[in-house]
Amino acid sequence: MFNMKERGSNFITEVLAGITTFMTMSYIIFANPGILSNAGMDFDALVVVTCISAALGTFLMAIFANLPVALAPGVGLNAYFAFTVCLGMQVSWKVALAAVFIEGVIFILLTLTNIRTLVINSIPKSLKLGISAGIGFFIAFIGLQSAGLIVNSDATLVQLGVIKLGSVAATHDVNTPVAFTLIKDNLPVLLALGGFLIMAILTALKFQGALLFGIIAVTAAGVGLGMVTLPTEFVSMPPSIKPLFLQLDFSLIKSLDFWIVVFTFFFVDFFDTIGTLIGVASRGNLIDENGNIPSAKGALMADAVATVAGAVLGTSTVTSYVESSSGIAQGGRTGLASIVTGLLFVGAIFFTPLVKIVPSYATAPALMLVGVYMMMGLKDVNYDDWTELIPAFLGFVMMPLSYSIATGIEFAIVGYVVIKLFSGRFKDLNVLLFILALIFMAKELLTIVM
């Protein structure tokens, strides 16, 4: 069913890949309720809905597309849902769920008419390489932040997050050696770096399960050092989803603001999904000789159906996760890895106390290593052709620096069209690229005006 042999994989590899993907994205089980509950939604019900929607979407991806890509309520989209739409625009979360539902229906219609597939397949190889590498850079950046190695700076935007000796010396207990205090205050960062080295060395030695082993090792170290508290119980019955289930409110459907919300959900989800699919498919060698993803339509349909189902269940837009790259880095090549990830999301409903103990500094090194893995595609960019190199560079650099996959794709495509046009390379362009470039430029103009 999954064609493991044809894709150079096997059962054990797929299982390990599925577990690894789950471990790197399991934070969403608590992050999504934590964000959406700000809009007045029930936290406990959100935990269950997050798991069910993630499992459903991931199962659909396995069945429709046979890809090792997991889905869950999207980070960023849930923040927009809660803080911009519900709190900022004073829109009820029930109305916002209706907007997500309509967005998902539009996606289904576009997928059935092959428009989404055409968009993916119209993007040139150089841009796909740049987008894939950009997602890798983005993932690595997220990992560095989660590890506490990179933090915010008002002066330089970012800076090293390690607590320096001078700061420790000024505040530490005089009865404790400064070196001990320094190590203690930097333990999360040190454990993350140690986990990264473990994963990197095991990967270099071609050890199966390197990322998963590293996550478990760092978590175990956190428990041993008293940084992670084991739960008093490992199994608990899930709460009811009744407070969220079928709570859609279409009363504002005639309002312009309602459709602005629908468009925003639509735009970000559309290009986030496209970017993620291009990135993970490129790194998993799942793209054919023409640079197309053979199972793109099935993957996009899984994403669209999951979004509609998620809105009915009671959560924001469900989308493909870039953390799936961790499973691909582990060797996952088929939908079996997605089945494993989906099953773990189902199990997490009953084992939330256990899932909750995995700290961010344990999964951060996996994201950092996945970033390295995904950036390897840059070696295939044509560095002798500036009309191919510069747009790929824009896609690569704008994603992490703007903190948006969609923005990276915008800059890459607009840059590609403009540079090709003014270089006289019209034959390298297609109609869809022109249309996309015009849409992106119009969107930015509207953003500036509004």
Tab-separated table of C-alpha atoms in Angstrom:
chain	number	residue	atom	x	y	z
A	1	MET	CA	0.000	0.000	0.000
A	2	PHE	CA	2.757	2.481	0.880
A	3	ASN	CA	5.383	1.370	-1.693
A	4	MET	CA	8.132	1.387	0.922
A	5	LYS	CA	10.534	-0.727	-1.134
A	6	GLU	CA	10.152	1.472	-4.235
A	7	ARG	CA	10.954	4.567	-2.152
A	8	GLY	CA	13.979	2.990	-0.482
A	9	SER	CA	12.461	2.640	2.967
A	10	ASN	CA	11.295	-0.078	5.344
A	11	PHE	CA	8.818	-0.623	8.167
A	12	ILE	CA	11.167	0.186	11.074
A	13	THR	CA	12.440	3.356	9.394
A	14	GLU	CA	8.898	4.589	8.757
A	15	VAL	CA	7.851	3.914	12.360
A	16	LEU	CA	10.876	5.789	13.715
A	17	ALA	CA	10.203	8.648	11.301
A	18	GLY	CA	6.579	8.873	12.424
A	19	ILE	CA	7.593	8.953	16.096
A	20	THR	CA	10.231	11.612	15.413
A	21	THR	CA	7.760	13.861	13.584
A	22	PHE	CA	5.305	13.514	16.459
A	23	MET	CA	7.969	14.363	19.041
A	24	THR	CA	9.059	17.516	17.206
A	25	MET	CA	5.504	18.818	16.742
A	26	SER	CA	3.825	17.507	19.906
A	27	TYR	CA	4.229	20.982	21.419
A	28	ILE	CA	1.131	21.975	19.410
A	29	ILE	CA	-1.025	19.825	21.719
A	30	PHE	CA	-0.568	22.477	24.417
A	31	ALA	CA	0.506	25.495	22.345
A	32	ASN	CA	-2.718	25.559	20.310
A	33	PRO	CA	-5.053	25.523	23.354
A	34	GLY	CA	-2.806	28.045	25.072
A	35	ILE	CA	-3.211	30.468	22.148
A	36	LEU	CA	-6.860	29.867	21.211
A	37	SER	CA	-8.088	29.941	24.813
A	38	ASN	CA	-7.296	33.684	24.759
A	39	ALA	CA	-10.305	34.025	22.462
A	40	GLY	CA	-12.561	32.523	25.142
A	41	MET	CA	-12.455	28.930	23.902
A	42	ASP	CA	-12.401	26.032	26.369
A	43	PHE	CA	-8.769	24.978	27.032
A	44	ASP	CA	-9.399	21.329	27.960
A	45	ALA	CA	-11.688	20.754	24.975
A	46	LEU	CA	-9.062	22.383	22.732
A	47	VAL	CA	-6.442	19.833	23.823
A	48	VAL	CA	-8.651	16.995	22.572
A	49	VAL	CA	-9.756	18.836	19.413
A	50	THR	CA	-6.123	19.634	18.555
A	51	CYS	CA	-5.185	15.956	18.792
A	52	ILE	CA	-8.222	14.729	16.827
A	53	SER	CA	-7.826	17.287	14.019
A	54	ALA	CA	-4.080	16.577	13.772
A	55	ALA	CA	-4.672	12.814	13.651
A	56	LEU	CA	-7.450	13.122	11.067
A	57	GLY	CA	-5.444	15.419	8.782
A	58	THR	CA	-2.339	13.238	9.048
A	59	PHE	CA	-4.302	10.061	8.286
A	60	LEU	CA	-5.816	11.769	5.231
A	61	MET	CA	-2.320	12.742	4.049
A	62	ALA	CA	-1.223	9.101	4.309
A	63	ILE	CA	-4.276	7.806	2.446
A	64	PHE	CA	-4.667	10.501	-0.223
A	65	ALA	CA	-0.993	11.237	-0.955
A	66	ASN	CA	1.222	8.552	0.667
A	67	LEU	CA	3.527	11.269	2.002
A	68	PRO	CA	5.336	11.445	5.392
A	69	VAL	CA	3.751	14.816	6.141
A	70	ALA	CA	1.826	15.526	9.345
A	71	LEU	CA	-0.893	18.118	9.813
A	72	ALA	CA	-2.197	20.056	12.821
A	73	PRO	CA	-3.690	23.476	13.619
A	74	GLY	CA	-1.161	25.943	12.222
A	75	VAL	CA	1.016	28.073	14.468
A	76	GLY	CA	0.658	31.686	13.361
A	77	LEU	CA	-2.776	31.071	11.938
A	78	ASN	CA	-4.051	30.261	15.433
A	79	ALA	CA	-2.435	33.450	16.773
A	80	TYR	CA	-4.086	35.477	13.988
A	81	PHE	CA	-7.388	33.749	14.844
A	82	ALA	CA	-7.190	34.569	18.550
A	83	PHE	CA	-5.398	37.907	18.800
A	84	THR	CA	-6.174	39.705	15.526
A	85	VAL	CA	-9.633	38.404	14.606
A	86	CYS	CA	-11.226	37.647	17.977
A	87	LEU	CA	-9.526	40.151	20.300
A	88	GLY	CA	-8.457	42.847	17.815
A	89	MET	CA	-11.539	42.912	15.539
A	90	GLN	CA	-13.896	41.928	18.382
A	91	VAL	CA	-15.225	38.975	16.360
A	92	SER	CA	-16.689	35.992	18.211
A	93	TRP	CA	-14.602	32.822	18.014
A	94	LYS	CA	-17.675	31.083	16.639
A	95	VAL	CA	-17.761	33.520	13.713
A	96	ALA	CA	-14.009	33.016	13.210
A	97	LEU	CA	-14.585	29.243	13.032
A	98	ALA	CA	-17.179	29.879	10.305
A	99	ALA	CA	-14.536	31.841	8.354
A	100	VAL	CA	-12.100	28.915	8.683
A	101	PHE	CA	-14.832	26.534	7.492
A	102	ILE	CA	-15.527	28.627	4.358
A	103	GLU	CA	-11.789	28.919	3.658
A	104	GLY	CA	-11.523	25.127	3.779
A	105	VAL	CA	-14.476	24.690	1.404
A	106	ILE	CA	-12.822	27.109	-1.061
A	107	PHE	CA	-9.640	25.019	-0.805
A	108	ILE	CA	-11.554	21.845	-1.600
A	109	LEU	CA	-13.095	23.461	-4.710
A	110	LEU	CA	-9.713	24.797	-5.886
A	111	THR	CA	-8.120	21.392	-5.357
A	112	LEU	CA	-10.888	19.599	-7.281
A	113	THR	CA	-10.308	21.986	-10.202
A	114	ASN	CA	-6.525	21.334	-10.021
A	115	ILE	CA	-5.722	25.051	-9.525
A	116	ARG	CA	-3.636	24.421	-6.389
A	117	THR	CA	-1.729	21.611	-8.119
A	118	LEU	CA	-1.050	23.844	-11.137
A	119	VAL	CA	0.348	26.539	-8.833
A	120	ILE	CA	2.784	24.077	-7.221
A	121	ASN	CA	3.901	22.620	-10.550
A	122	SER	CA	4.328	26.067	-12.133
A	123	ILE	CA	7.067	27.037	-9.674
A	124	PRO	CA	10.537	26.592	-11.301
A	125	LYS	CA	13.099	24.160	-9.902
A	126	SER	CA	15.428	26.920	-8.651
A	127	LEU	CA	12.618	28.456	-6.611
A	128	LYS	CA	11.660	25.063	-5.209
A	129	LEU	CA	15.261	24.605	-4.071
A	130	GLY	CA	15.348	28.104	-2.565
A	131	ILE	CA	11.979	27.622	-0.843
A	132	SER	CA	13.034	24.245	0.554
A	133	ALA	CA	16.303	25.675	1.867
A	134	GLY	CA	14.456	28.727	3.220
A	135	ILE	CA	12.135	26.479	5.192
A	136	GLY	CA	15.237	24.700	6.502
A	137	PHE	CA	16.764	28.003	7.593
A	138	PHE	CA	13.413	28.954	9.162
A	139	ILE	CA	13.179	25.648	11.047
A	140	ALA	CA	16.773	25.988	12.287
A	141	PHE	CA	16.020	29.532	13.448
A	142	ILE	CA	12.937	28.323	15.352
A	143	GLY	CA	15.088	25.579	16.905
A	144	LEU	CA	17.749	28.076	17.989
A	145	GLN	CA	15.042	30.212	19.605
A	146	SER	CA	13.416	27.222	21.332
A	147	ALA	CA	16.819	26.237	22.714
A	148	GLY	CA	17.310	29.737	24.103
A	149	LEU	CA	20.510	30.068	22.103
A	150	ILE	CA	19.121	33.011	20.120
A	151	VAL	CA	16.987	35.640	21.876
A	152	ASN	CA	15.444	39.027	21.132
A	153	SER	CA	17.551	42.190	21.183
A	154	ASP	CA	16.193	45.730	20.883
A	155	ALA	CA	19.538	46.909	19.530
A	156	THR	CA	20.352	44.189	16.981
A	157	LEU	CA	17.012	42.284	16.681
A	158	VAL	CA	18.699	39.030	17.766
A	159	GLN	CA	21.602	38.092	20.015
A	160	LEU	CA	23.219	35.151	21.760
A	161	GLY	CA	21.003	33.949	24.593
A	162	VAL	CA	23.742	32.497	26.808
A	163	ILE	CA	23.937	34.129	30.256
A	164	LYS	CA	27.382	35.706	30.532
A	165	LEU	CA	29.861	35.397	33.372
A	166	GLY	CA	29.587	39.073	34.320
A	167	SER	CA	25.820	38.838	34.834
A	168	VAL	CA	26.158	35.708	36.946
A	169	ALA	CA	28.979	37.109	39.073
A	170	ALA	CA	26.859	40.099	40.013
A	171	THR	CA	23.877	38.084	41.265
A	172	HIS	CA	25.053	34.633	42.358
A	173	ASP	CA	25.195	33.286	45.914
A	174	VAL	CA	28.647	34.030	47.354
A	175	ASN	CA	28.741	30.547	48.912
A	176	THR	CA	28.421	28.888	45.492
A	177	PRO	CA	31.285	28.830	42.968
A	178	VAL	CA	30.564	31.139	40.030
A	179	ALA	CA	31.255	28.290	37.589
A	180	PHE	CA	28.451	26.190	39.120
A	181	THR	CA	26.017	29.104	38.953
A	182	LEU	CA	27.015	29.791	35.338
A	183	ILE	CA	26.377	26.184	34.314
A	184	LYS	CA	23.089	26.006	36.227
A	185	ASP	CA	21.703	29.183	34.633
A	186	ASN	CA	22.700	28.001	31.155
A	187	LEU	CA	21.593	24.365	31.533
A	188	PRO	CA	18.716	24.469	28.994
A	189	VAL	CA	21.027	25.919	26.332
A	190	LEU	CA	23.822	23.466	27.207
A	191	LEU	CA	21.439	20.501	27.077
A	192	ALA	CA	20.106	21.656	23.706
A	193	LEU	CA	23.659	21.970	22.338
A	194	GLY	CA	24.514	18.556	23.780
A	195	GLY	CA	21.421	17.082	22.146
A	196	PHE	CA	22.380	18.652	18.825
A	197	LEU	CA	25.871	17.141	19.010
A	198	ILE	CA	24.437	13.705	19.903
A	199	MET	CA	22.055	13.843	16.944
A	200	ALA	CA	24.737	15.132	14.565
A	201	ILE	CA	27.253	12.439	15.558
A	202	LEU	CA	24.671	9.642	15.378
A	203	THR	CA	23.503	10.927	11.991
A	204	ALA	CA	27.102	10.970	10.743
A	205	LEU	CA	27.400	7.352	11.936
A	206	LYS	CA	24.147	6.540	10.024
A	207	PHE	CA	22.430	5.490	13.249
A	208	GLN	CA	18.708	4.819	12.740
A	209	GLY	CA	16.639	6.903	15.111
A	210	ALA	CA	19.300	9.575	15.738
A	211	LEU	CA	16.846	12.445	16.194
A	212	LEU	CA	14.437	10.446	18.342
A	213	PHE	CA	17.302	9.121	20.504
A	214	GLY	CA	18.587	12.675	20.987
A	215	ILE	CA	15.158	13.966	22.067
A	216	ILE	CA	14.756	11.131	24.579
A	217	ALA	CA	18.323	11.578	25.877
A	218	VAL	CA	17.882	15.315	26.531
A	219	THR	CA	14.478	14.768	28.166
A	220	ALA	CA	15.983	12.060	30.404
A	221	ALA	CA	18.838	14.414	31.321
A	222	GLY	CA	16.297	17.096	32.196
A	223	VAL	CA	14.496	14.629	34.491
A	224	GLY	CA	17.774	13.581	36.113
A	225	LEU	CA	18.812	17.184	36.745
A	226	GLY	CA	15.451	18.056	38.238
A	227	MET	CA	14.540	20.375	35.360
A	228	VAL	CA	11.635	18.184	34.228
A	229	THR	CA	9.049	17.002	36.736
A	230	LEU	CA	7.504	13.613	36.083
A	231	PRO	CA	3.696	13.639	36.278
A	232	THR	CA	1.861	11.955	39.141
A	233	GLU	CA	-0.213	10.049	36.575
A	234	PHE	CA	0.602	9.065	33.006
A	235	VAL	CA	-2.914	8.273	31.775
A	236	SER	CA	-6.041	10.409	32.020
A	237	MET	CA	-9.485	10.368	30.420
A	238	PRO	CA	-9.994	13.106	27.813
A	239	PRO	CA	-12.467	15.923	28.498
A	240	SER	CA	-15.550	16.505	26.326
A	241	ILE	CA	-15.318	18.523	23.100
A	242	LYS	CA	-18.964	19.622	23.394
A	243	PRO	CA	-18.042	23.273	24.197
A	244	LEU	CA	-16.438	23.582	20.726
A	245	PHE	CA	-18.045	20.982	18.467
A	246	LEU	CA	-20.321	22.417	15.714
A	247	GLN	CA	-20.163	25.935	17.161
A	248	LEU	CA	-19.989	27.698	13.765
A	249	ASP	CA	-21.675	31.103	13.512
A	250	PHE	CA	-22.378	32.413	9.968
A	251	SER	CA	-24.266	35.523	11.116
A	252	LEU	CA	-21.615	37.953	9.759
A	253	ILE	CA	-21.246	36.306	6.359
A	254	LYS	CA	-22.496	39.479	4.586
A	255	SER	CA	-19.885	41.644	6.315
A	256	LEU	CA	-16.773	42.823	4.415
A	257	ASP	CA	-14.631	42.267	7.537
A	258	PHE	CA	-15.737	38.623	7.564
A	259	TRP	CA	-14.447	38.088	4.031
A	260	ILE	CA	-11.189	39.899	4.798
A	261	VAL	CA	-10.669	37.334	7.565
A	262	VAL	CA	-11.521	34.494	5.148
A	263	PHE	CA	-9.038	35.853	2.579
A	264	THR	CA	-6.240	36.170	5.138
A	265	PHE	CA	-6.746	32.615	6.383
A	266	PHE	CA	-6.923	31.476	2.757
A	267	PHE	CA	-3.789	33.272	1.567
A	268	VAL	CA	-1.481	32.262	4.415
A	269	ASP	CA	-2.689	28.646	4.488
A	270	PHE	CA	-2.503	28.303	0.692
A	271	PHE	CA	1.135	29.328	0.388
A	272	ASP	CA	2.287	27.877	3.699
A	273	THR	CA	1.003	24.492	2.529
A	274	ILE	CA	2.563	24.847	-0.916
A	275	GLY	CA	5.897	25.867	0.603
A	276	THR	CA	5.847	23.015	3.108
A	277	LEU	CA	4.975	20.392	0.487
A	278	ILE	CA	7.687	21.647	-1.866
A	279	GLY	CA	10.224	21.675	0.954
A	280	VAL	CA	9.583	18.233	2.388
A	281	ALA	CA	9.069	16.594	-1.007
A	282	SER	CA	12.359	18.059	-2.283
A	283	ARG	CA	14.344	16.800	0.702
A	284	GLY	CA	12.679	13.386	0.560
A	285	ASN	CA	13.431	12.971	-3.167
A	286	LEU	CA	9.688	12.657	-3.749
A	287	ILE	CA	9.654	14.995	-6.780
A	288	ASP	CA	9.628	13.497	-10.293
A	289	GLU	CA	12.072	14.224	-13.131
A	290	ASN	CA	10.018	17.269	-14.202
A	291	GLY	CA	10.241	18.829	-10.755
A	292	ASN	CA	6.602	18.046	-9.896
A	293	ILE	CA	5.099	16.347	-6.845
A	294	PRO	CA	3.158	13.358	-8.269
A	295	SER	CA	0.806	13.169	-5.270
A	296	ALA	CA	0.302	16.939	-4.893
A	297	LYS	CA	-3.459	16.861	-5.506
A	298	GLY	CA	-4.018	14.243	-2.804
A	299	ALA	CA	-1.831	16.172	-0.354
A	300	LEU	CA	-3.701	19.409	-0.983
A	301	MET	CA	-7.059	17.660	-0.645
A	302	ALA	CA	-5.975	16.210	2.708
A	303	ASP	CA	-5.065	19.725	3.857
A	304	ALA	CA	-8.377	21.186	2.655
A	305	VAL	CA	-10.603	18.479	4.147
A	306	ALA	CA	-8.696	18.651	7.440
A	307	THR	CA	-9.295	22.409	7.633
A	308	VAL	CA	-13.059	21.946	7.162
A	309	ALA	CA	-13.125	19.118	9.720
A	310	GLY	CA	-11.031	21.178	12.146
A	311	ALA	CA	-13.493	24.077	11.974
A	312	VAL	CA	-16.385	21.685	12.681
A	313	LEU	CA	-14.482	20.200	15.631
A	314	GLY	CA	-13.616	23.659	16.927
A	315	THR	CA	-10.092	24.763	15.995
A	316	SER	CA	-8.332	27.171	13.648
A	317	THR	CA	-6.904	26.250	10.231
A	318	VAL	CA	-5.298	22.794	10.007
A	319	THR	CA	-2.228	22.782	7.781
A	320	SER	CA	0.861	20.768	6.823
A	321	TYR	CA	3.727	21.048	9.295
A	322	VAL	CA	7.333	21.867	8.421
A	323	GLU	CA	8.340	19.719	11.421
A	324	SER	CA	7.507	16.750	9.173
A	325	SER	CA	11.007	17.328	7.820
A	326	SER	CA	12.381	15.805	11.018
A	327	GLY	CA	10.706	12.508	10.112
A	328	ILE	CA	12.025	12.744	6.553
A	329	ALA	CA	15.504	13.415	7.932
A	330	GLN	CA	14.986	10.222	9.954
A	331	GLY	CA	14.347	8.325	6.694
A	332	GLY	CA	10.558	8.551	6.358
A	333	ARG	CA	9.428	8.366	2.735
A	334	THR	CA	5.839	7.092	2.803
A	335	GLY	CA	2.424	7.591	4.335
A	336	LEU	CA	3.138	4.881	6.889
A	337	ALA	CA	5.169	7.442	8.849
A	338	SER	CA	2.082	9.681	8.816
A	339	ILE	CA	-0.100	6.813	10.068
A	340	VAL	CA	2.285	6.363	13.020
A	341	THR	CA	2.264	10.108	13.764
A	342	GLY	CA	-1.546	10.168	13.576
A	343	LEU	CA	-1.858	7.211	15.934
A	344	LEU	CA	0.413	8.953	18.430
A	345	PHE	CA	-1.822	12.033	18.303
A	346	VAL	CA	-4.792	9.776	19.076
A	347	GLY	CA	-2.854	8.209	21.949
A	348	ALA	CA	-1.838	11.620	23.218
A	349	ILE	CA	-5.475	12.285	24.095
A	350	PHE	CA	-5.072	9.740	26.908
A	351	PHE	CA	-1.374	10.380	27.653
A	352	THR	CA	-1.275	14.165	27.762
A	353	PRO	CA	0.579	14.202	31.141
A	354	LEU	CA	3.428	12.187	29.551
A	355	VAL	CA	3.571	14.169	26.307
A	356	LYS	CA	3.694	17.388	28.294
A	357	ILE	CA	7.040	16.588	29.951
A	358	VAL	CA	9.113	16.772	26.710
A	359	PRO	CA	10.758	20.228	27.032
A	360	SER	CA	11.359	22.633	24.153
A	361	TYR	CA	15.135	22.369	24.599
A	362	ALA	CA	14.844	18.637	23.817
A	363	THR	CA	13.033	19.082	20.489
A	364	ALA	CA	14.963	22.244	19.524
A	365	PRO	CA	18.165	20.389	18.480
A	366	ALA	CA	16.103	18.176	16.161
A	367	LEU	CA	14.768	21.279	14.420
A	368	MET	CA	18.296	22.669	14.135
A	369	LEU	CA	19.582	19.485	12.500
A	370	VAL	CA	16.576	19.299	10.175
A	371	GLY	CA	17.422	22.854	9.093
A	372	VAL	CA	20.892	21.702	8.088
A	373	TYR	CA	19.385	18.761	6.223
A	374	MET	CA	16.941	20.895	4.242
A	375	MET	CA	19.496	23.539	3.299
A	376	MET	CA	21.590	20.918	1.501
A	377	GLY	CA	19.442	21.452	-1.610
A	378	LEU	CA	21.211	24.766	-2.253
A	379	LYS	CA	24.088	22.817	-3.797
A	380	ASP	CA	21.834	22.106	-6.799
A	381	VAL	CA	21.059	25.775	-7.529
A	382	ASN	CA	22.660	27.078	-10.751
A	383	TYR	CA	25.142	29.603	-9.337
A	384	ASP	CA	26.204	30.690	-12.826
A	385	ASP	CA	22.728	32.003	-13.719
A	386	TRP	CA	21.882	35.126	-11.734
A	387	THR	CA	18.255	35.080	-12.940
A	388	GLU	CA	17.864	31.748	-11.131
A	389	LEU	CA	20.193	32.400	-8.193
A	390	ILE	CA	18.822	35.729	-6.922
A	391	PRO	CA	15.136	34.644	-6.711
A	392	ALA	CA	16.209	31.417	-4.963
A	393	PHE	CA	18.227	33.548	-2.527
A	394	LEU	CA	15.186	35.759	-1.840
A	395	GLY	CA	13.069	32.715	-1.010
A	396	PHE	CA	15.853	31.369	1.202
A	397	VAL	CA	16.572	34.493	3.214
A	398	MET	CA	13.137	36.126	3.516
A	399	MET	CA	11.367	33.181	5.183
A	400	PRO	CA	13.287	33.180	8.468
A	401	LEU	CA	13.876	36.933	8.555
A	402	SER	CA	10.199	37.772	7.970
A	403	TYR	CA	9.132	34.739	10.050
A	404	SER	CA	6.741	33.694	7.284
A	405	ILE	CA	6.874	30.949	4.658
A	406	ALA	CA	4.251	32.787	2.590
A	407	THR	CA	6.336	36.001	2.540
A	408	GLY	CA	9.408	34.078	1.372
A	409	ILE	CA	7.422	32.595	-1.509
A	410	GLU	CA	6.092	36.067	-2.425
A	411	PHE	CA	9.576	37.578	-2.687
A	412	ALA	CA	10.931	34.584	-4.600
A	413	ILE	CA	8.191	34.549	-7.238
A	414	VAL	CA	7.984	38.324	-7.741
A	415	GLY	CA	11.780	38.502	-7.902
A	416	TYR	CA	11.876	35.657	-10.441
A	417	VAL	CA	9.317	37.289	-12.753
A	418	VAL	CA	10.831	40.785	-12.575
A	419	ILE	CA	14.442	39.639	-13.088
A	420	LYS	CA	13.520	37.319	-15.964
A	421	LEU	CA	11.446	40.045	-17.655
A	422	PHE	CA	14.135	42.705	-17.525
A	423	SER	CA	16.817	40.203	-18.522
A	424	GLY	CA	14.930	39.273	-21.679
A	425	ARG	CA	14.364	35.685	-20.536
A	426	PHE	CA	10.625	35.588	-21.356
A	427	LYS	CA	10.665	31.902	-22.346
A	428	ASP	CA	11.476	30.894	-18.749
A	429	LEU	CA	8.164	32.323	-17.523
A	430	ASN	CA	4.646	30.895	-17.576
A	431	VAL	CA	1.208	32.488	-17.255
A	432	LEU	CA	0.644	31.290	-13.673
A	433	LEU	CA	3.887	32.894	-12.493
A	434	PHE	CA	2.734	36.226	-13.957
A	435	ILE	CA	-0.652	35.903	-12.250
A	436	LEU	CA	0.920	34.981	-8.900
A	437	ALA	CA	3.383	37.884	-9.100
A	438	LEU	CA	0.535	40.331	-9.813
A	439	ILE	CA	-1.540	38.929	-6.930
A	440	PHE	CA	1.398	39.255	-4.529
A	441	MET	CA	2.145	42.841	-5.581
A	442	ALA	CA	-1.543	43.794	-5.329
A	443	LYS	CA	-1.731	42.233	-1.862
A	444	GLU	CA	1.272	44.224	-0.629
A	445	LEU	CA	-0.143	47.470	-2.071
A	446	LEU	CA	-3.434	46.828	-0.290
A	447	THR	CA	-1.546	46.150	2.943
A	448	ILE	CA	0.294	49.472	2.634
A	449	VAL	CA	-2.895	51.421	1.809
A	450	MET	CA	-4.946	49.815	4.598
